[in-house]
Short mmCIF file of N, CA and C in Angstrom, two decimals:
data_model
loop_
_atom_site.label_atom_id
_atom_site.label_comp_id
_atom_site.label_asym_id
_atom_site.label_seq_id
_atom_site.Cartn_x
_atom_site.Cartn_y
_atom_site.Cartn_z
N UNK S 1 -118.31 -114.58 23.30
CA UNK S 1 -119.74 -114.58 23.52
C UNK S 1 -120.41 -114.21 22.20
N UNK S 2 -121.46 -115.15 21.65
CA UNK S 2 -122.09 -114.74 20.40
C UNK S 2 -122.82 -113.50 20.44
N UNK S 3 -122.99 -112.01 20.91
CA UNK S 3 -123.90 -111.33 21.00
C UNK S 3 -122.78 -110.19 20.21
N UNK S 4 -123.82 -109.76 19.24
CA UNK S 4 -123.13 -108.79 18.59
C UNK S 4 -122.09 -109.00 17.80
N UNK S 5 -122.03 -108.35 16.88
CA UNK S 5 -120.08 -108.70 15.40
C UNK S 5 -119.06 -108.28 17.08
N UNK S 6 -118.06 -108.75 16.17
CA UNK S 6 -116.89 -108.83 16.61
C UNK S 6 -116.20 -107.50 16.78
N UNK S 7 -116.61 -106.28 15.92
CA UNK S 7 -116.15 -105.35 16.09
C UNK S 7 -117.05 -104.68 17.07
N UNK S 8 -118.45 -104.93 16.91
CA UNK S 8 -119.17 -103.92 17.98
C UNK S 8 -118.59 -104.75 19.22
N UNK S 9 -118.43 -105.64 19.44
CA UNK S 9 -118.25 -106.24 20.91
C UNK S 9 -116.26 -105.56 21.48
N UNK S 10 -115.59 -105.54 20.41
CA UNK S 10 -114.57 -104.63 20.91
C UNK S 10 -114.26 -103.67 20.79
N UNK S 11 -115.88 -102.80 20.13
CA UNK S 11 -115.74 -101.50 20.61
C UNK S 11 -115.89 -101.38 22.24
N UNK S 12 -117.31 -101.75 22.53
CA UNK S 12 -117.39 -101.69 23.60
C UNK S 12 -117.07 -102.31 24.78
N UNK S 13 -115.71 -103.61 24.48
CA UNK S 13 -114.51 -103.34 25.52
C UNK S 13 -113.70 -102.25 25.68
N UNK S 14 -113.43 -101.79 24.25
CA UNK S 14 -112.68 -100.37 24.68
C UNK S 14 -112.88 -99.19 25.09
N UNK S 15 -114.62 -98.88 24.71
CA UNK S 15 -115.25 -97.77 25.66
C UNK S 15 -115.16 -98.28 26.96
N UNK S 16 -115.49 -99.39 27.49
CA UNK S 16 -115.26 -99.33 29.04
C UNK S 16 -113.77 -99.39 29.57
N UNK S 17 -113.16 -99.98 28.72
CA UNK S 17 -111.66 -99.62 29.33
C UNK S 17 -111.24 -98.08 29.33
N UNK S 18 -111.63 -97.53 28.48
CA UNK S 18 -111.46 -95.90 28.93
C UNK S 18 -112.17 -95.61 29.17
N UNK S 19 -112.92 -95.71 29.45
CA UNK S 19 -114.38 -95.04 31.02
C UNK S 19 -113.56 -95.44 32.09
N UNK S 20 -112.93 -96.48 32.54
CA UNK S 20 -112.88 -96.87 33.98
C UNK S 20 -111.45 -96.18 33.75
N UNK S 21 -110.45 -96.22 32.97
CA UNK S 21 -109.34 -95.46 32.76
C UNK S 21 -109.11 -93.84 33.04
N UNK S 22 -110.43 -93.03 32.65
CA UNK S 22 -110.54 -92.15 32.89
C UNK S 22 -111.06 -91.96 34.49
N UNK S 23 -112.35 -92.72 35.22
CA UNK S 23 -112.14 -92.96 35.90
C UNK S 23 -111.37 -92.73 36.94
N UNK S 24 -110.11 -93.58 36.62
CA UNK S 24 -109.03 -93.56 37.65
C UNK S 24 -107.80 -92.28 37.24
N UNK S 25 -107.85 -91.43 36.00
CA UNK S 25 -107.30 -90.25 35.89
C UNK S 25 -107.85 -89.15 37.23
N UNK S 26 -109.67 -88.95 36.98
CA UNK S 26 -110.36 -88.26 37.65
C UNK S 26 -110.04 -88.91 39.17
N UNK S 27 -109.89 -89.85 39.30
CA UNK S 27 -109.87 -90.36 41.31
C UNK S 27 -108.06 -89.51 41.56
N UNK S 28 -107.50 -89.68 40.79
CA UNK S 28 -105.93 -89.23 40.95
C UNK S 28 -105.95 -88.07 41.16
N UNK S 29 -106.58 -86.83 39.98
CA UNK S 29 -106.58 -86.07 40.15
C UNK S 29 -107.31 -84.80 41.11
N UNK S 30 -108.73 -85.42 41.14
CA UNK S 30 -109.67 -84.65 41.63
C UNK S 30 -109.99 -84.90 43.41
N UNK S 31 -110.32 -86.86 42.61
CA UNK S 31 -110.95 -86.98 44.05
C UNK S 31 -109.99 -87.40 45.34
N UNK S 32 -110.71 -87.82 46.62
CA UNK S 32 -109.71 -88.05 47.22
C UNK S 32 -109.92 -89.96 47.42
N UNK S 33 -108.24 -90.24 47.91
CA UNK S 33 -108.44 -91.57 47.67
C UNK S 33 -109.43 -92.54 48.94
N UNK S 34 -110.86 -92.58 48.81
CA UNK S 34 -111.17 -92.76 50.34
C UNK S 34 -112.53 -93.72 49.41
N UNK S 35 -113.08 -94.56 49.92
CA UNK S 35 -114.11 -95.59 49.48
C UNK S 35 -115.37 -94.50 49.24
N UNK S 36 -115.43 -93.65 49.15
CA UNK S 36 -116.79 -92.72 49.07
C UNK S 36 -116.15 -92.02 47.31
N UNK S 37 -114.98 -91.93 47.20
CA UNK S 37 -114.19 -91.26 45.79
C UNK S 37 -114.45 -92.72 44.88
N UNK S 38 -113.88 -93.94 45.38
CA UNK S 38 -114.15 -94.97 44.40
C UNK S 38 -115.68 -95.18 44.36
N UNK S 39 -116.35 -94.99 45.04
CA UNK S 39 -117.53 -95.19 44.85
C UNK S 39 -118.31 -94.37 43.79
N UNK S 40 -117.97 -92.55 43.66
CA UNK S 40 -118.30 -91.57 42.55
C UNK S 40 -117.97 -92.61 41.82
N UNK S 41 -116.37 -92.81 41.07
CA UNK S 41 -116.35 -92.97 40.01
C UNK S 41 -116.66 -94.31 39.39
N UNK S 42 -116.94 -95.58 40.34
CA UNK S 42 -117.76 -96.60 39.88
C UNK S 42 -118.97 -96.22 39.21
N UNK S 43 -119.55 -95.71 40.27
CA UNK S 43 -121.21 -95.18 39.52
C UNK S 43 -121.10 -94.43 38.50
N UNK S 44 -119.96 -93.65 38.42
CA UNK S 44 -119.85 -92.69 37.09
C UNK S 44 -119.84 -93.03 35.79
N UNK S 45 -118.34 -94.30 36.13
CA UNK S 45 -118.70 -95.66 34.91
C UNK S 45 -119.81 -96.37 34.78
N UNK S 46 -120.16 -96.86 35.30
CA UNK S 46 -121.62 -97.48 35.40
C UNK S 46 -122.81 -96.77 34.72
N UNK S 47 -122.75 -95.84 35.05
CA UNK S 47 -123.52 -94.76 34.05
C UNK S 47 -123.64 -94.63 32.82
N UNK S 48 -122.28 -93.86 32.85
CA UNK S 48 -122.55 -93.87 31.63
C UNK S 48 -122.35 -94.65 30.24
N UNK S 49 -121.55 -96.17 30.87
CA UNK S 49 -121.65 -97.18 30.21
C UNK S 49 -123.02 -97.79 30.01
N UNK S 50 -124.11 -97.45 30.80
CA UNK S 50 -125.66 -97.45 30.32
C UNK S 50 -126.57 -97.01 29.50
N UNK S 51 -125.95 -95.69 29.60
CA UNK S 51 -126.61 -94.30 28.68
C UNK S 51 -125.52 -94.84 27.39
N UNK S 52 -124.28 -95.03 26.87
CA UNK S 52 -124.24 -95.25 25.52
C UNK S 52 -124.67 -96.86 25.24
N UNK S 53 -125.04 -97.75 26.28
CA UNK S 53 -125.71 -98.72 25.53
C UNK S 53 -127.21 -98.76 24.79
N UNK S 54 -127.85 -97.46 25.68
CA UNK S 54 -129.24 -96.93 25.59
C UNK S 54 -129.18 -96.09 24.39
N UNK S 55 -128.47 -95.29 24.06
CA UNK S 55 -128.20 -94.07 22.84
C UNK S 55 -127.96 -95.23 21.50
N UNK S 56 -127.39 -96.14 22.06
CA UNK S 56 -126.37 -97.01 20.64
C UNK S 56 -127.82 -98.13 20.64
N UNK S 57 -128.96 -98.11 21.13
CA UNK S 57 -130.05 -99.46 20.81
C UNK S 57 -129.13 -100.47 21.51
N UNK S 58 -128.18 -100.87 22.47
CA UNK S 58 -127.32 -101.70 22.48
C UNK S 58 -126.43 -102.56 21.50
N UNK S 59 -126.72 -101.74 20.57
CA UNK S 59 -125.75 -102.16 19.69
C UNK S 59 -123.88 -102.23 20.07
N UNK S 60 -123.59 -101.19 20.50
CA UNK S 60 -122.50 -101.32 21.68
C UNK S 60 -123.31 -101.66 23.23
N UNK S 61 -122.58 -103.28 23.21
CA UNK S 61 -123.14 -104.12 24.02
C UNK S 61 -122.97 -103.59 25.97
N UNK S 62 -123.78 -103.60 26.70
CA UNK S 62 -123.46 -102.86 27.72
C UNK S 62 -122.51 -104.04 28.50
N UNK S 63 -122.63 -104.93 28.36
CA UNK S 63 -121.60 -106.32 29.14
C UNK S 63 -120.30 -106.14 28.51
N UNK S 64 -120.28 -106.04 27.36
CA UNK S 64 -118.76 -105.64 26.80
C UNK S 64 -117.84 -104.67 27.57
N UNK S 65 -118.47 -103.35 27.62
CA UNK S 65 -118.35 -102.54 27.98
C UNK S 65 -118.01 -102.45 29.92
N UNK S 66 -118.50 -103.38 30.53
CA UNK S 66 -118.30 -103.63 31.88
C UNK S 66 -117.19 -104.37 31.82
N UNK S 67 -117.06 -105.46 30.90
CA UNK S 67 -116.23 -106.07 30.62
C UNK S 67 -114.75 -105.14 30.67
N UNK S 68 -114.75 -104.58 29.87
CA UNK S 68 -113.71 -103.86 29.48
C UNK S 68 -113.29 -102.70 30.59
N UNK S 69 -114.07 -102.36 31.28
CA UNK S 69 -113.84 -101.84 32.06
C UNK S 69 -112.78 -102.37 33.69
N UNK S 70 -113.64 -103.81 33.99
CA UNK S 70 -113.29 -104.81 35.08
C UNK S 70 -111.66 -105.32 34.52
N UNK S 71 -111.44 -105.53 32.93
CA UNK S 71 -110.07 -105.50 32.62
C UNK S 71 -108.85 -104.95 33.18
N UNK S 72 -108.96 -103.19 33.20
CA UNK S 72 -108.31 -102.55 33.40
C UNK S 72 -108.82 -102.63 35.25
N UNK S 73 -109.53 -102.71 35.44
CA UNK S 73 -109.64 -102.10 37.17
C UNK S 73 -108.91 -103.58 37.85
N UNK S 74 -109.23 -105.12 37.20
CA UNK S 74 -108.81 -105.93 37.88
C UNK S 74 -107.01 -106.17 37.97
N UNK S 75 -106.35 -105.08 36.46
CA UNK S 75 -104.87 -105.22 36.24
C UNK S 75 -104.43 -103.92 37.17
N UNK S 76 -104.87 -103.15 37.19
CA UNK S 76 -104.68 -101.78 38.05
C UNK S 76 -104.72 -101.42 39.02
N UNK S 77 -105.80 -101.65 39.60
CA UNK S 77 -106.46 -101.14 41.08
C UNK S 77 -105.28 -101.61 42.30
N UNK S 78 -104.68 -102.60 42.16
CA UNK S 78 -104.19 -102.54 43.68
C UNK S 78 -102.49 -101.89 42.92
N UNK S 79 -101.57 -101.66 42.26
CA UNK S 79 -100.90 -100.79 41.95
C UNK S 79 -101.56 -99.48 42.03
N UNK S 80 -102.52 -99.04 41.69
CA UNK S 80 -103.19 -97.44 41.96
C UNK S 80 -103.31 -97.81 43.16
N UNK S 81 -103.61 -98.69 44.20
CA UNK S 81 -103.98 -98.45 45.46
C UNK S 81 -102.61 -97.72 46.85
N UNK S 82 -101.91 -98.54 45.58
CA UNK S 82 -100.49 -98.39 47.07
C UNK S 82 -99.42 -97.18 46.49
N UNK S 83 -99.95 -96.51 44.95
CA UNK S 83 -99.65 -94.98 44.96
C UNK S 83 -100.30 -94.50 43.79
N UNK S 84 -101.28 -93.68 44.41
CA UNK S 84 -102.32 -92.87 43.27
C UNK S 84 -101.54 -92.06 42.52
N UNK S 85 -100.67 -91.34 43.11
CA UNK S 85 -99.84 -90.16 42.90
C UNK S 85 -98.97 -90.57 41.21
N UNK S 86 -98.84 -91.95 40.87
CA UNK S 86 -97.84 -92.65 40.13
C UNK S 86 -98.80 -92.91 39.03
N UNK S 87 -100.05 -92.46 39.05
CA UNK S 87 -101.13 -92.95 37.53
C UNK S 87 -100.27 -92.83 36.27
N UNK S 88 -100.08 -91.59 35.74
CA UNK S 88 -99.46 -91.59 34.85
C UNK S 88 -98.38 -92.43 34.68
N UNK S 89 -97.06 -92.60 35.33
CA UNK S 89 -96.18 -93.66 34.77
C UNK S 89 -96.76 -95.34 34.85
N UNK S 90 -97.73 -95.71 35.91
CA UNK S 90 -97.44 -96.68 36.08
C UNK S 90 -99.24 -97.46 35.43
N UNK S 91 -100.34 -96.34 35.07
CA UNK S 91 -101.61 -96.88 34.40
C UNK S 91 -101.03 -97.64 33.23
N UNK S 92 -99.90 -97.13 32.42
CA UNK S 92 -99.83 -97.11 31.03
C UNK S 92 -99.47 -98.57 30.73
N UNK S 93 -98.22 -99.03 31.62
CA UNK S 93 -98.02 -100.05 31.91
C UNK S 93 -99.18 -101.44 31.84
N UNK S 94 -100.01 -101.23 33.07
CA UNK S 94 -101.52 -102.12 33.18
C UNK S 94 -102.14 -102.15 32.28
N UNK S 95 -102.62 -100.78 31.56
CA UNK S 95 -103.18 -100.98 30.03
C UNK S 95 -102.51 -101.73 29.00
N UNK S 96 -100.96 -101.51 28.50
CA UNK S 96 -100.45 -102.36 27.58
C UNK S 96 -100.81 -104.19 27.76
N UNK S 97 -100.77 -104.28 29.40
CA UNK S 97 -100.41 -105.85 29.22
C UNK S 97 -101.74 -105.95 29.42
N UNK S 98 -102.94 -105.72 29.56
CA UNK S 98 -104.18 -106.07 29.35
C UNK S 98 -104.60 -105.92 27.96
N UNK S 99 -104.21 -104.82 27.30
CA UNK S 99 -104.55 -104.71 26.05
C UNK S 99 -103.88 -105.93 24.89
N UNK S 100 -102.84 -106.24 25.41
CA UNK S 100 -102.01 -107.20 24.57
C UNK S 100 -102.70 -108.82 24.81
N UNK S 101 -103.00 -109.28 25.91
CA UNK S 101 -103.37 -109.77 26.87
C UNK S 101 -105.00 -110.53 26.18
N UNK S 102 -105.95 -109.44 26.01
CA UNK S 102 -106.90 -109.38 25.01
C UNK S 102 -107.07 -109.56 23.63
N UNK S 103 -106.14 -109.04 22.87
CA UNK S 103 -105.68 -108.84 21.47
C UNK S 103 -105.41 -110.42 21.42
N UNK S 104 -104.38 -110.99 22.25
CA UNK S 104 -104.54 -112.54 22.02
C UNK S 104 -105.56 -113.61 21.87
N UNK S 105 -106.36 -113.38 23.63
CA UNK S 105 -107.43 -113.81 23.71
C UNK S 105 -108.35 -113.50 22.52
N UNK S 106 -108.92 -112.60 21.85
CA UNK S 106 -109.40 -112.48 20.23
C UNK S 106 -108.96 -113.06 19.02
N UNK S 107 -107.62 -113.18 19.07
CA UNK S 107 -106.89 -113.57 17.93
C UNK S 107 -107.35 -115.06 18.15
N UNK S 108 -107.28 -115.59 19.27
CA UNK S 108 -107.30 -117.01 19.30
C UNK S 108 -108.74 -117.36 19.11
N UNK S 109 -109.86 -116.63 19.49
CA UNK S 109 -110.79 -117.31 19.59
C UNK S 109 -111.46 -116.93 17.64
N UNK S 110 -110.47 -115.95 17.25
CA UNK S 110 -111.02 -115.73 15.64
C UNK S 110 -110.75 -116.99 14.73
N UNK S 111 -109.16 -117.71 15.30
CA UNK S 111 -109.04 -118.24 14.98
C UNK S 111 -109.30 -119.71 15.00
N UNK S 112 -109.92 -119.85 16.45
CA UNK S 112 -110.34 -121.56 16.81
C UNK S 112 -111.87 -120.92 16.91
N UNK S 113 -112.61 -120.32 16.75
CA UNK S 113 -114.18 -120.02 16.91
C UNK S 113 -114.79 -120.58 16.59
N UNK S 114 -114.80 -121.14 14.50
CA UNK S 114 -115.62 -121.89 14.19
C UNK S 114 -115.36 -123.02 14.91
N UNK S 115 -114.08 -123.92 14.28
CA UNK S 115 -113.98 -125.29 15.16
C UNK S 115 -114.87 -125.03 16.31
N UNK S 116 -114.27 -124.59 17.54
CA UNK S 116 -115.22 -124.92 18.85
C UNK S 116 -116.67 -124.83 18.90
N UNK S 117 -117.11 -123.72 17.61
CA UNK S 117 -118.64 -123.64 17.43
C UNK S 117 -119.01 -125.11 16.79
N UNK S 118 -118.41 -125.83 16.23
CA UNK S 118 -118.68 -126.77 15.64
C UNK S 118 -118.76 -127.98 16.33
N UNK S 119 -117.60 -127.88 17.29
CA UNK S 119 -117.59 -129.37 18.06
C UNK S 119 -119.05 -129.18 19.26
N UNK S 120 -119.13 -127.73 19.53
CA UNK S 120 -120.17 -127.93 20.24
C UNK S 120 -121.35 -128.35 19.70
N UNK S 121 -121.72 -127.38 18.34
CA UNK S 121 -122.99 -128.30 17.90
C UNK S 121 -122.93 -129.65 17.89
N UNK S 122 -121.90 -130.49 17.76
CA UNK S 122 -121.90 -131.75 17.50
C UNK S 122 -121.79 -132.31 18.87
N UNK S 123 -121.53 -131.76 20.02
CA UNK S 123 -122.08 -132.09 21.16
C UNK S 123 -123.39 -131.88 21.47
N UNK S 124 -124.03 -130.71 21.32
CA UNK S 124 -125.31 -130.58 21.85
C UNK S 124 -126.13 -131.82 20.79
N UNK S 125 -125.91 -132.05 19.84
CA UNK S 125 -126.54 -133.13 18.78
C UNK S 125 -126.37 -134.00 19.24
N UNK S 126 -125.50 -134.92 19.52
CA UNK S 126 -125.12 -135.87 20.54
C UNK S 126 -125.96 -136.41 21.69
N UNK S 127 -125.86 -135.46 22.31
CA UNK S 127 -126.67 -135.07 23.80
C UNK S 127 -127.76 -135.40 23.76
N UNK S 128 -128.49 -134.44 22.61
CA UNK S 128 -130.46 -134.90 22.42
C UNK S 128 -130.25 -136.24 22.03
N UNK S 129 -129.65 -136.77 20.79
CA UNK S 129 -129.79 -138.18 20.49
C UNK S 129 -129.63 -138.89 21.19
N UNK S 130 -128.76 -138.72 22.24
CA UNK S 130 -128.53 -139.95 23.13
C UNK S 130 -129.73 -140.07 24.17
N UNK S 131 -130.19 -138.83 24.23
CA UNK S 131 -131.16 -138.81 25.22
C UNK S 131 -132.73 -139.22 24.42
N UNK S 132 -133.13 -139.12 23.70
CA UNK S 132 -134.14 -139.60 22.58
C UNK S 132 -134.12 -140.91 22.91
N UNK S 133 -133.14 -141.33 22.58
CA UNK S 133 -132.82 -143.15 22.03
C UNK S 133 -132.59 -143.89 23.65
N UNK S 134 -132.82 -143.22 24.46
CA UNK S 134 -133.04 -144.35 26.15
C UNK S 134 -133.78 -144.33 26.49
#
């Protein structure tokens, strides 16, 4: 997504991956596992992934940051679901292969970015001309 450098945009995948990471430390430890506990700590993330997009001018992008968060909850959540008790051995796991997972997805798009930025302009150019000229 063009919004923001490349580094602010994976900072703030990685603040939300450890917001929602922590998150699910605090649901393990504190809360109990019941839809009113996931619900605290949604809103908790949600929060305060707002307040540092608000503190940062959005410069750390607040979509990144949800982004990064939905990473880890969409690789995790149903392994945390069927044993909370197991966070520690088994979060670390979900994080590596999302984190690796990502690191690709970046690498690739650093590396095919321009091209695809390019073929698109030369589509959207396309597009008007053809549409001009009927």
């Amino acid at each position: 997504m063009p919004d923001r450098s490349l580094t602010e945009r994976i900072i703030g995948f990685a603040i939300g991956f450890v917001l929602a990471w922590i998150g699910y430390a605090i649901r393990a430890a504190i809360l109990p596992d019941t839809a009113t506990g996931r619900a605290v700590v949604v809103f908790a993330v949600i929060i305060v992934a707002m307040l540092i997009a608000v503190v940062t001018a959005s410069r750390v992008p607040l979509w990144a940051m949800l982004v990064g968060s939905a990473a880890i909850v969409g690789a995790y959540e149903q392994t945390y679901a069927a044993s909370p008790t197991l966070f520690l051995s088994d979060s670390p796991t979900a994080a590596t292969t999302v984190l690796l997972a990502c690191a690709m997805g970046v690498l690739g798009s650093v590396l095919l970015g321009e091209d695809v930025e390019e073929r698109r302009a030369d589509e959207h150019s396309n597009h008007h001309h053809s549409k001009a000229s009927a």
